[in-house]
mmCIF file of C-alpha atoms in Angstrom:
data_model
loop_
_atom_site.group_PDB
_atom_site.id
_atom_site.type_symbol
_atom_site.label_atom_id
_atom_site.label_comp_id
_atom_site.label_asym_id
_atom_site.label_seq_id
_atom_site.Cartn_x
_atom_site.Cartn_y
_atom_site.Cartn_z
ATOM 1 C CA MET A 1 3.287 3.788 17.675
ATOM 2 C CA THR A 2 5.939 2.314 15.460
ATOM 3 C CA GLY A 3 6.289 1.642 11.769
ATOM 4 C CA SER A 4 5.462 3.828 8.797
ATOM 5 C CA THR A 5 1.971 2.622 7.897
ATOM 6 C CA LEU A 6 -0.829 5.101 8.523
ATOM 7 C CA PRO A 7 -2.235 4.803 12.040
ATOM 8 C CA GLN A 8 -5.712 3.623 12.782
ATOM 9 C CA LEU A 9 -7.495 6.759 13.908
ATOM 10 C CA LEU A 10 -8.193 6.999 17.610
ATOM 11 C CA ARG A 11 -11.475 8.876 17.694
ATOM 12 C CA PRO A 12 -12.775 10.170 21.022
ATOM 13 C CA ARG A 13 -16.256 9.223 22.133
ATOM 14 C CA ALA A 14 -18.924 11.708 21.062
ATOM 15 C CA LEU A 15 -19.962 14.160 23.740
ATOM 16 C CA ALA A 16 -23.541 14.365 25.004
ATOM 17 C CA PRO A 17 -25.467 17.134 26.764
ATOM 18 C CA GLY A 18 -24.340 17.409 30.358
ATOM 19 C CA ASP A 19 -20.868 15.983 29.717
ATOM 20 C CA LEU A 20 -17.993 17.598 31.600
ATOM 21 C CA VAL A 21 -15.557 19.798 29.680
ATOM 22 C CA VAL A 22 -12.494 20.980 31.603
ATOM 23 C CA ILE A 23 -10.587 24.152 30.750
ATOM 24 C CA ALA A 24 -6.919 23.667 31.611
ATOM 25 C CA SER A 25 -3.674 25.634 31.511
ATOM 26 C CA LEU A 26 -1.761 23.331 29.182
ATOM 27 C CA SER A 27 0.873 25.970 28.476
ATOM 28 C CA GLY A 28 0.674 29.654 29.386
ATOM 29 C CA PRO A 29 -0.687 31.207 32.604
ATOM 30 C CA LEU A 30 -3.971 32.989 33.208
ATOM 31 C CA HIS A 31 -3.472 36.704 33.746
ATOM 32 C CA ALA A 32 -6.054 38.391 35.937
ATOM 33 C CA ALA A 33 -7.009 40.829 33.178
ATOM 34 C CA TYR A 34 -8.393 37.938 31.129
ATOM 35 C CA GLU A 35 -10.694 36.513 33.811
ATOM 36 C CA PRO A 36 -13.733 38.094 32.081
ATOM 37 C CA ASP A 37 -12.795 36.425 28.779
ATOM 38 C CA LEU A 38 -12.449 33.086 30.523
ATOM 39 C CA GLY A 39 -15.877 33.626 32.038
ATOM 40 C CA GLN A 40 -17.305 34.243 28.565
ATOM 41 C CA ALA A 41 -15.727 31.017 27.346
ATOM 42 C CA VAL A 42 -17.515 29.129 30.094
ATOM 43 C CA VAL A 43 -20.796 30.705 28.994
ATOM 44 C CA VAL A 44 -20.227 29.573 25.378
ATOM 45 C CA LEU A 45 -19.494 25.984 26.407
ATOM 46 C CA GLU A 46 -22.477 25.883 28.750
ATOM 47 C CA ARG A 47 -24.690 27.202 25.977
ATOM 48 C CA MET A 48 -23.563 24.211 23.911
ATOM 49 C CA GLY A 49 -25.016 22.034 26.671
ATOM 50 C CA PHE A 50 -21.861 21.008 28.545
ATOM 51 C CA ARG A 51 -20.877 21.248 32.182
ATOM 52 C CA VAL A 52 -17.661 23.217 32.580
ATOM 53 C CA ARG A 53 -14.942 23.072 35.204
ATOM 54 C CA ARG A 54 -11.629 24.874 35.552
ATOM 55 C CA ALA A 55 -8.565 22.753 36.288
ATOM 56 C CA PRO A 56 -6.645 23.740 39.454
ATOM 57 C CA LEU A 57 -3.659 25.271 37.616
ATOM 58 C CA LEU A 58 -6.025 27.670 35.837
ATOM 59 C CA GLU A 59 -5.770 30.273 38.567
ATOM 60 C CA ALA A 60 -5.035 33.931 37.961
ATOM 61 C CA GLY A 61 -1.596 34.856 39.240
ATOM 62 C CA ARG A 62 -0.230 31.297 39.200
ATOM 63 C CA GLN A 63 2.877 31.379 37.051
ATOM 64 C CA HIS A 64 6.316 29.831 36.595
ATOM 65 C CA TRP A 65 8.411 31.908 34.202
ATOM 66 C CA TRP A 66 6.301 32.021 31.003
ATOM 67 C CA SER A 67 4.185 29.010 31.994
ATOM 68 C CA ALA A 68 1.216 28.260 34.206
ATOM 69 C CA ALA A 69 3.477 25.944 36.245
ATOM 70 C CA ARG A 70 6.536 23.756 35.843
ATOM 71 C CA PRO A 71 6.180 21.316 32.924
ATOM 72 C CA VAL A 72 6.019 18.318 35.276
ATOM 73 C CA GLU A 73 3.096 19.928 37.132
ATOM 74 C CA ILE A 74 1.230 20.628 33.905
ATOM 75 C CA ALA A 75 1.806 17.039 32.805
ATOM 76 C CA GLU A 76 0.526 15.716 36.130
ATOM 77 C CA GLU A 77 -2.653 17.748 35.819
ATOM 78 C CA LEU A 78 -3.184 16.766 32.166
ATOM 79 C CA ASN A 79 -2.659 13.098 32.997
ATOM 80 C CA ALA A 80 -5.165 13.314 35.845
ATOM 81 C CA LEU A 81 -7.735 14.716 33.406
ATOM 82 C CA LEU A 82 -6.950 11.997 30.873
ATOM 83 C CA ARG A 83 -7.487 9.312 33.535
ATOM 84 C CA ASP A 84 -10.669 10.808 34.992
ATOM 85 C CA PRO A 85 -13.677 9.053 33.391
ATOM 86 C CA GLU A 86 -15.954 11.974 34.242
ATOM 87 C CA VAL A 87 -13.913 14.349 32.067
ATOM 88 C CA ARG A 88 -15.100 14.017 28.458
ATOM 89 C CA ALA A 89 -13.130 16.828 26.778
ATOM 90 C CA ILE A 90 -10.238 19.157 27.553
ATOM 91 C CA ILE A 91 -9.868 22.637 26.110
ATOM 92 C CA ALA A 92 -6.689 24.626 26.542
ATOM 93 C CA HIS A 93 -7.109 28.025 28.166
ATOM 94 C CA ASP A 94 -4.364 29.573 25.993
ATOM 95 C CA GLY A 95 -1.231 28.758 24.056
ATOM 96 C CA GLY A 96 2.292 29.601 25.142
ATOM 97 C CA GLN A 97 5.742 28.031 25.173
ATOM 98 C CA THR A 98 5.556 25.003 27.459
ATOM 99 C CA ALA A 99 4.343 21.875 25.642
ATOM 100 C CA LEU A 100 7.864 20.927 24.550
ATOM 101 C CA GLY A 101 8.745 20.527 28.230
ATOM 102 C CA TYR A 102 6.349 17.658 28.893
ATOM 103 C CA LEU A 103 5.813 15.767 25.624
ATOM 104 C CA ASP A 104 7.623 12.804 27.156
ATOM 105 C CA LEU A 105 5.517 12.856 30.342
ATOM 106 C CA ILE A 106 2.058 12.376 28.821
ATOM 107 C CA ASP A 107 0.217 9.172 29.755
ATOM 108 C CA VAL A 108 -0.396 7.803 26.271
ATOM 109 C CA GLU A 109 -1.833 4.593 27.725
ATOM 110 C CA ALA A 110 -4.600 6.648 29.333
ATOM 111 C CA ILE A 111 -5.300 8.236 25.958
ATOM 112 C CA ALA A 112 -5.494 4.854 24.260
ATOM 113 C CA ALA A 113 -7.822 3.546 26.971
ATOM 114 C CA ASP A 114 -10.179 6.549 26.937
ATOM 115 C CA PRO A 115 -9.472 9.036 24.146
ATOM 116 C CA LYS A 116 -10.936 12.498 24.687
ATOM 117 C CA PRO A 117 -11.079 15.586 22.486
ATOM 118 C CA ILE A 118 -8.280 18.012 23.259
ATOM 119 C CA LEU A 119 -8.983 21.442 21.809
ATOM 120 C CA GLY A 120 -6.580 24.272 21.129
ATOM 121 C CA TYR A 121 -4.092 25.756 18.712
ATOM 122 C CA SER A 122 -0.759 27.589 18.875
ATOM 123 C CA ASP A 123 1.512 25.688 21.307
ATOM 124 C CA ILE A 124 -1.222 23.035 21.577
ATOM 125 C CA SER A 125 -0.378 22.126 17.963
ATOM 126 C CA LEU A 126 2.511 20.163 19.422
ATOM 127 C CA LEU A 127 0.145 18.041 21.485
ATOM 128 C CA HIS A 128 -2.066 17.301 18.481
ATOM 129 C CA LEU A 129 0.847 16.286 16.270
ATOM 130 C CA VAL A 130 2.715 14.251 18.874
ATOM 131 C CA LEU A 131 -0.368 12.463 20.202
ATOM 132 C CA TYR A 132 -1.452 11.673 16.644
ATOM 133 C CA ALA A 133 2.019 10.265 16.018
ATOM 134 C CA ARG A 134 2.064 8.223 19.246
ATOM 135 C CA THR A 135 -1.537 7.014 19.445
ATOM 136 C CA GLY A 136 -3.463 8.011 16.315
ATOM 137 C CA LEU A 137 -5.559 10.436 18.409
ATOM 138 C CA VAL A 138 -7.652 12.902 16.431
ATOM 139 C CA GLY A 139 -6.555 16.339 17.647
ATOM 140 C CA PHE A 140 -8.930 19.289 17.534
ATOM 141 C CA HIS A 141 -6.970 22.252 16.179
ATOM 142 C CA ALA A 142 -9.657 24.695 17.250
ATOM 143 C CA ASP A 143 -10.164 27.827 19.293
ATOM 144 C CA LEU A 144 -8.589 28.172 22.701
ATOM 145 C CA ALA A 145 -10.914 29.006 25.580
ATOM 146 C CA THR A 146 -9.824 32.449 26.740
ATOM 147 C CA PRO A 147 -8.548 34.275 23.618
ATOM 148 C CA GLY A 148 -10.902 32.301 21.358
ATOM 149 C CA LEU A 149 -14.318 31.421 22.768
ATOM 150 C CA GLY A 150 -14.105 34.239 25.275
ATOM 151 C CA GLY A 151 -12.273 36.726 23.066
ATOM 152 C CA ALA A 152 -12.407 36.520 19.273
ATOM 153 C CA TRP A 153 -15.852 34.908 19.302
ATOM 154 C CA GLN A 154 -17.268 37.796 21.323
ATOM 155 C CA SER A 155 -16.163 40.406 18.789
ATOM 156 C CA ALA A 156 -17.491 38.453 15.798
ATOM 157 C CA PRO A 157 -20.918 39.224 14.292
ATOM 158 C CA ALA A 158 -23.791 37.383 15.949
ATOM 159 C CA ALA A 159 -24.477 35.253 12.876
ATOM 160 C CA ARG A 160 -20.830 34.175 12.762
ATOM 161 C CA ARG A 161 -20.859 33.255 16.468
ATOM 162 C CA ALA A 162 -24.013 31.211 16.021
ATOM 163 C CA ALA A 163 -22.547 29.370 13.017
ATOM 164 C CA LEU A 164 -19.348 28.574 14.908
ATOM 165 C CA GLU A 165 -21.237 27.357 17.957
ATOM 166 C CA LYS A 166 -23.320 25.044 15.783
ATOM 167 C CA LEU A 167 -20.213 23.798 13.947
ATOM 168 C CA TYR A 168 -18.212 23.084 17.120
ATOM 169 C CA SER A 169 -21.173 21.352 18.742
ATOM 170 C CA ALA A 170 -21.718 19.167 15.667
ATOM 171 C CA LEU A 171 -18.017 18.285 15.511
ATOM 172 C CA LEU A 172 -17.931 17.194 19.162
ATOM 173 C CA THR A 173 -21.312 15.485 19.416
ATOM 174 C CA GLY A 174 -22.162 14.255 15.911
ATOM 175 C CA THR A 175 -21.071 10.993 14.353
ATOM 176 C CA GLU A 176 -21.715 12.006 10.756
ATOM 177 C CA ALA A 177 -19.212 13.791 8.536
ATOM 178 C CA ILE A 178 -19.537 17.583 8.742
ATOM 179 C CA GLY A 179 -19.047 18.008 5.005
ATOM 180 C CA ALA A 180 -18.100 21.415 3.621
ATOM 181 C CA LEU A 181 -16.820 23.906 6.176
ATOM 182 C CA PRO A 182 -18.523 27.317 5.918
ATOM 183 C CA ALA A 183 -16.360 29.288 3.508
ATOM 184 C CA THR A 184 -16.050 33.076 3.576
ATOM 185 C CA PRO A 185 -15.002 35.595 0.912
ATOM 186 C CA SER A 186 -11.498 35.733 2.413
ATOM 187 C CA TRP A 187 -10.634 32.253 1.109
ATOM 188 C CA GLU A 188 -8.299 32.438 -1.888
ATOM 189 C CA CYS A 189 -7.202 29.964 -4.524
ATOM 190 C CA TRP A 190 -3.424 30.216 -4.691
ATOM 191 C CA ARG A 191 -3.010 27.170 -6.908
ATOM 192 C CA ALA A 192 -5.956 25.353 -8.465
ATOM 193 C CA GLY A 193 -6.607 21.656 -8.091
ATOM 194 C CA ARG A 194 -8.394 19.024 -6.028
ATOM 195 C CA ALA A 195 -7.136 16.570 -3.426
ATOM 196 C CA GLU A 196 -8.358 14.171 -0.769
ATOM 197 C CA GLY A 197 -6.255 13.064 2.165
ATOM 198 C CA ARG A 198 -5.713 13.126 5.896
ATOM 199 C CA LEU A 199 -5.534 16.583 7.431
ATOM 200 C CA ILE A 200 -2.220 17.193 9.189
ATOM 201 C CA GLY A 201 -0.840 20.459 10.488
ATOM 202 C CA GLY A 202 -0.853 23.302 12.979
ATOM 203 C CA VAL A 203 1.297 26.361 13.585
ATOM 204 C CA ILE A 204 4.125 25.970 11.083
ATOM 205 C CA ASN A 205 6.906 26.561 13.607
ATOM 206 C CA ARG A 206 5.409 23.839 15.814
ATOM 207 C CA ILE A 207 5.242 21.419 12.875
ATOM 208 C CA VAL A 208 8.974 21.970 12.374
ATOM 209 C CA LEU A 209 9.672 21.563 16.104
ATOM 210 C CA ALA A 210 7.582 18.393 16.367
ATOM 211 C CA GLN A 211 9.558 16.835 13.529
ATOM 212 C CA ALA A 212 12.758 17.503 15.493
ATOM 213 C CA THR A 213 11.608 15.387 18.463
ATOM 214 C CA PRO A 214 11.633 11.599 18.924
ATOM 215 C CA TYR A 215 7.851 11.771 18.397
ATOM 216 C CA ALA A 216 8.002 13.057 14.830
ATOM 217 C CA LEU A 217 5.420 11.807 12.366
ATOM 218 C CA PRO A 218 7.000 9.312 9.962
ATOM 219 C CA LEU A 219 7.441 10.970 6.592
ATOM 220 C CA GLU A 220 5.260 8.287 5.009
ATOM 221 C CA TRP A 221 2.300 9.598 6.992
ATOM 222 C CA PHE A 222 2.440 12.745 4.861
ATOM 223 C CA ASP A 223 1.906 10.737 1.664
ATOM 224 C CA GLY A 224 -1.265 12.109 0.097
ATOM 225 C CA ALA A 225 -1.994 14.313 3.129
ATOM 226 C CA VAL A 226 -3.525 17.779 3.087
ATOM 227 C CA LEU A 227 -1.124 19.974 5.055
ATOM 228 C CA PHE A 228 -2.654 22.920 6.901
ATOM 229 C CA TRP A 229 -0.628 25.574 8.653
ATOM 230 C CA GLU A 230 -0.678 29.109 9.979
ATOM 231 C CA GLU A 231 1.782 31.406 11.681
ATOM 232 C CA MET A 232 1.836 34.444 13.932
ATOM 233 C CA GLY A 233 4.525 36.933 14.788
ATOM 234 C CA GLY A 234 8.095 37.058 13.560
ATOM 235 C CA GLN A 235 9.212 37.856 10.053
ATOM 236 C CA ALA A 236 8.013 36.842 6.612
ATOM 237 C CA SER A 237 11.472 35.382 6.069
ATOM 238 C CA TYR A 238 10.896 33.011 8.990
ATOM 239 C CA VAL A 239 7.842 31.558 7.232
ATOM 240 C CA TRP A 240 9.893 31.107 4.070
ATOM 241 C CA SER A 241 12.567 29.342 6.135
ATOM 242 C CA TYR A 242 10.070 26.992 7.840
ATOM 243 C CA LEU A 243 8.678 26.049 4.439
ATOM 244 C CA GLN A 244 12.210 25.372 3.246
ATOM 245 C CA VAL A 245 12.671 22.977 6.187
ATOM 246 C CA LEU A 246 9.524 21.126 5.104
ATOM 247 C CA ARG A 247 10.938 21.003 1.590
ATOM 248 C CA HIS A 248 14.331 19.694 2.708
ATOM 249 C CA CYS A 249 12.854 16.933 4.870
ATOM 250 C CA GLY A 250 10.636 15.761 2.002
ATOM 251 C CA ILE A 251 7.208 16.689 3.358
ATOM 252 C CA LEU A 252 6.356 19.005 0.466
ATOM 253 C CA ASP A 253 7.123 16.201 -1.998
ATOM 254 C CA ARG A 254 4.625 13.896 -0.291
ATOM 255 C CA ILE A 255 1.548 16.020 0.392
ATOM 256 C CA ALA A 256 -1.422 16.198 -1.967
ATOM 257 C CA GLY A 257 -2.615 19.675 -1.025
ATOM 258 C CA MET A 258 -2.112 22.646 1.277
ATOM 259 C CA VAL A 259 -4.409 24.938 3.250
ATOM 260 C CA VAL A 260 -2.925 28.144 4.686
ATOM 261 C CA GLY A 261 -4.456 30.130 7.526
ATOM 262 C CA VAL A 262 -4.817 33.876 7.842
ATOM 263 C CA PRO A 263 -1.395 35.311 8.796
ATOM 264 C CA TYR A 264 -1.274 37.257 12.041
ATOM 265 C CA ALA A 265 1.211 39.966 13.055
ATOM 266 C CA ILE A 266 3.938 38.839 10.628
ATOM 267 C CA ASP A 267 6.342 41.620 9.702
ATOM 268 C CA GLY A 268 7.355 42.087 6.080
ATOM 269 C CA LEU A 269 4.345 40.627 4.293
ATOM 270 C CA GLY A 270 3.238 42.631 1.253
ATOM 271 C CA ALA A 271 4.786 45.842 2.498
ATOM 272 C CA PRO A 272 5.250 48.791 0.110
ATOM 273 C CA ASP A 273 8.985 48.071 -0.145
ATOM 274 C CA ALA A 274 8.304 45.182 -2.561
ATOM 275 C CA SER A 275 8.074 42.609 0.233
ATOM 276 C CA PRO A 276 6.391 39.362 -0.835
ATOM 277 C CA THR A 277 2.841 38.377 -0.054
ATOM 278 C CA LEU A 278 2.241 35.117 1.797
ATOM 279 C CA SER A 279 0.990 33.476 -1.393
ATOM 280 C CA GLU A 280 4.185 34.496 -3.201
ATOM 281 C CA ILE A 281 6.286 32.936 -0.433
ATOM 282 C CA VAL A 282 4.312 29.687 -0.547
ATOM 283 C CA LEU A 283 4.435 29.366 -4.324
ATOM 284 C CA ASP A 284 8.126 30.267 -4.380
ATOM 285 C CA VAL A 285 9.004 27.349 -2.099
ATOM 286 C CA LEU A 286 6.568 24.916 -3.732
ATOM 287 C CA GLY A 287 8.140 25.581 -7.117
ATOM 288 C CA ASP A 288 6.746 23.253 -9.757
ATOM 289 C CA ARG A 289 4.993 20.967 -7.262
ATOM 290 C CA ASP A 290 1.538 20.903 -8.809
ATOM 291 C CA ILE A 291 -0.689 20.656 -5.737
ATOM 292 C CA PRO A 292 -3.789 22.683 -4.839
ATOM 293 C CA VAL A 293 -3.291 25.507 -2.362
ATOM 294 C CA LEU A 294 -6.170 27.231 -0.575
ATOM 295 C CA GLY A 295 -5.118 30.355 1.290
ATOM 296 C CA ASN A 296 -6.384 32.864 3.839
ATOM 297 C CA VAL A 297 -8.651 30.370 5.625
ATOM 298 C CA GLU A 298 -9.819 31.375 9.116
ATOM 299 C CA PHE A 299 -7.927 29.151 11.489
ATOM 300 C CA GLY A 300 -5.140 30.019 13.869
ATOM 301 C CA HIS A 301 -4.204 33.204 15.671
ATOM 302 C CA ALA A 302 -6.316 35.545 13.539
ATOM 303 C CA GLY A 303 -9.470 33.885 14.967
ATOM 304 C CA PRO A 304 -12.248 32.974 15.330
ATOM 305 C CA ASN A 305 -11.096 29.510 14.332
ATOM 306 C CA MET A 306 -12.480 27.122 11.795
ATOM 307 C CA PRO A 307 -11.908 23.733 13.490
ATOM 308 C CA MET A 308 -9.314 21.566 11.755
ATOM 309 C CA PRO A 309 -9.355 18.003 13.177
ATOM 310 C CA VAL A 310 -5.927 16.425 12.768
ATOM 311 C CA GLY A 311 -6.046 12.983 11.138
ATOM 312 C CA ILE A 312 -9.506 13.303 9.563
ATOM 313 C CA ARG A 313 -9.867 12.722 5.824
ATOM 314 C CA VAL A 314 -10.767 15.910 3.968
ATOM 315 C CA GLY A 315 -11.612 16.971 0.452
ATOM 316 C CA LEU A 316 -9.983 20.116 -0.941
ATOM 317 C CA ASP A 317 -10.985 21.989 -4.088
ATOM 318 C CA ALA A 318 -8.866 25.121 -4.204
ATOM 319 C CA GLN A 319 -10.452 26.587 -7.333
ATOM 320 C CA GLN A 320 -13.942 26.230 -5.878
ATOM 321 C CA ARG A 321 -12.577 27.396 -2.503
ATOM 322 C CA THR A 322 -14.033 24.478 -0.583
ATOM 323 C CA LEU A 323 -12.689 22.327 2.247
ATOM 324 C CA SER A 324 -14.835 19.403 3.394
ATOM 325 C CA LEU A 325 -14.532 17.063 6.366
ATOM 326 C CA LEU A 326 -15.260 13.665 4.833
ATOM 327 C CA GLU A 327 -15.500 11.655 8.055
ATOM 328 C CA PRO A 328 -16.507 12.301 11.655
ATOM 329 C CA ALA A 329 -13.990 13.343 14.294
ATOM 330 C CA VAL A 330 -15.693 11.375 17.082
ATOM 331 C CA ARG A 331 -17.099 7.871 17.384
ATOM 332 C CA PRO A 332 -20.578 6.869 18.559
ATOM 333 C CA ARG A 333 -20.966 6.791 22.309
ATOM 334 C CA ALA A 334 -22.180 3.177 22.278
ATOM 335 C CA THR A 335 -19.118 1.898 20.428
ATOM 336 C CA THR A 336 -16.842 -0.263 22.554
ATOM 337 C CA GLY A 337 -13.077 -0.217 22.273
ATOM 338 C CA SER A 338 -10.832 2.777 21.939
ATOM 339 C CA VAL A 339 -10.326 3.099 18.197
ATOM 340 C CA GLY A 340 -12.634 4.567 15.622
#
């Protein structure tokens, strides 16, 4: 896509019972120890009413360096899934470090012709951001199959699992706006205020990396947006630095609100040696930018994930600790054409 005007959203067709969902290695490999978790993920998806198939590269022991295969092989498999009319959704098995290697090999014409939900977070954030930039595709920043549906979901209380299953099913199959996402006591108001805008984000280091590629979102697309981000690993100072990059490139001056995920395995956050908390880091970089900030929301590596559909208009009220999806992420099955 070219130009700086906001894209027309490319909504996938709503799924129906019996539709085929394929679990694919879009980045990292499947280690044999996690076969049981993958099996549990299949059970969850089948309980939602879908048929499930594993893509060929999702084979324990198949590995190239830190990836499931060479980037060109992963791209070939992804493109085959995008072109296959029987495949109605693709969920990444896991994250990793490979998506940067094949961003330029993705068949965007196949996506435009038959957009499908692609689910995942972590490295898959790059796919959501780049495909939104190139086609307007709504990306489903949601749980991965193996560490998410088959891992974090299984250790969550039964009521939480049931609520998530209902939420994911409604997001993929329903053509009405979800409305308010189910808040929990962990959600925190870091700066009060209200905003409405398109939801854009992912892992913060991947947001920065995406903006360094030829497929960066035009800065104008951040005007009035609600930026969501999370991070795992590394140092608290890295998060501060990534936020500074967003400040320098002008993104923080354009957004209308911010939603921050639960931090995971970040060294130097709120330690006894007077280290800053994540909220202190965020507010330090924001300075006097008077935008609402909702923190500690369950999406990202801390899991289980609240789904965050990239490109969908949301309503944020930080003081009331609410985040609402104001429009559907999928289009009615009977609708013709590829845009929603």
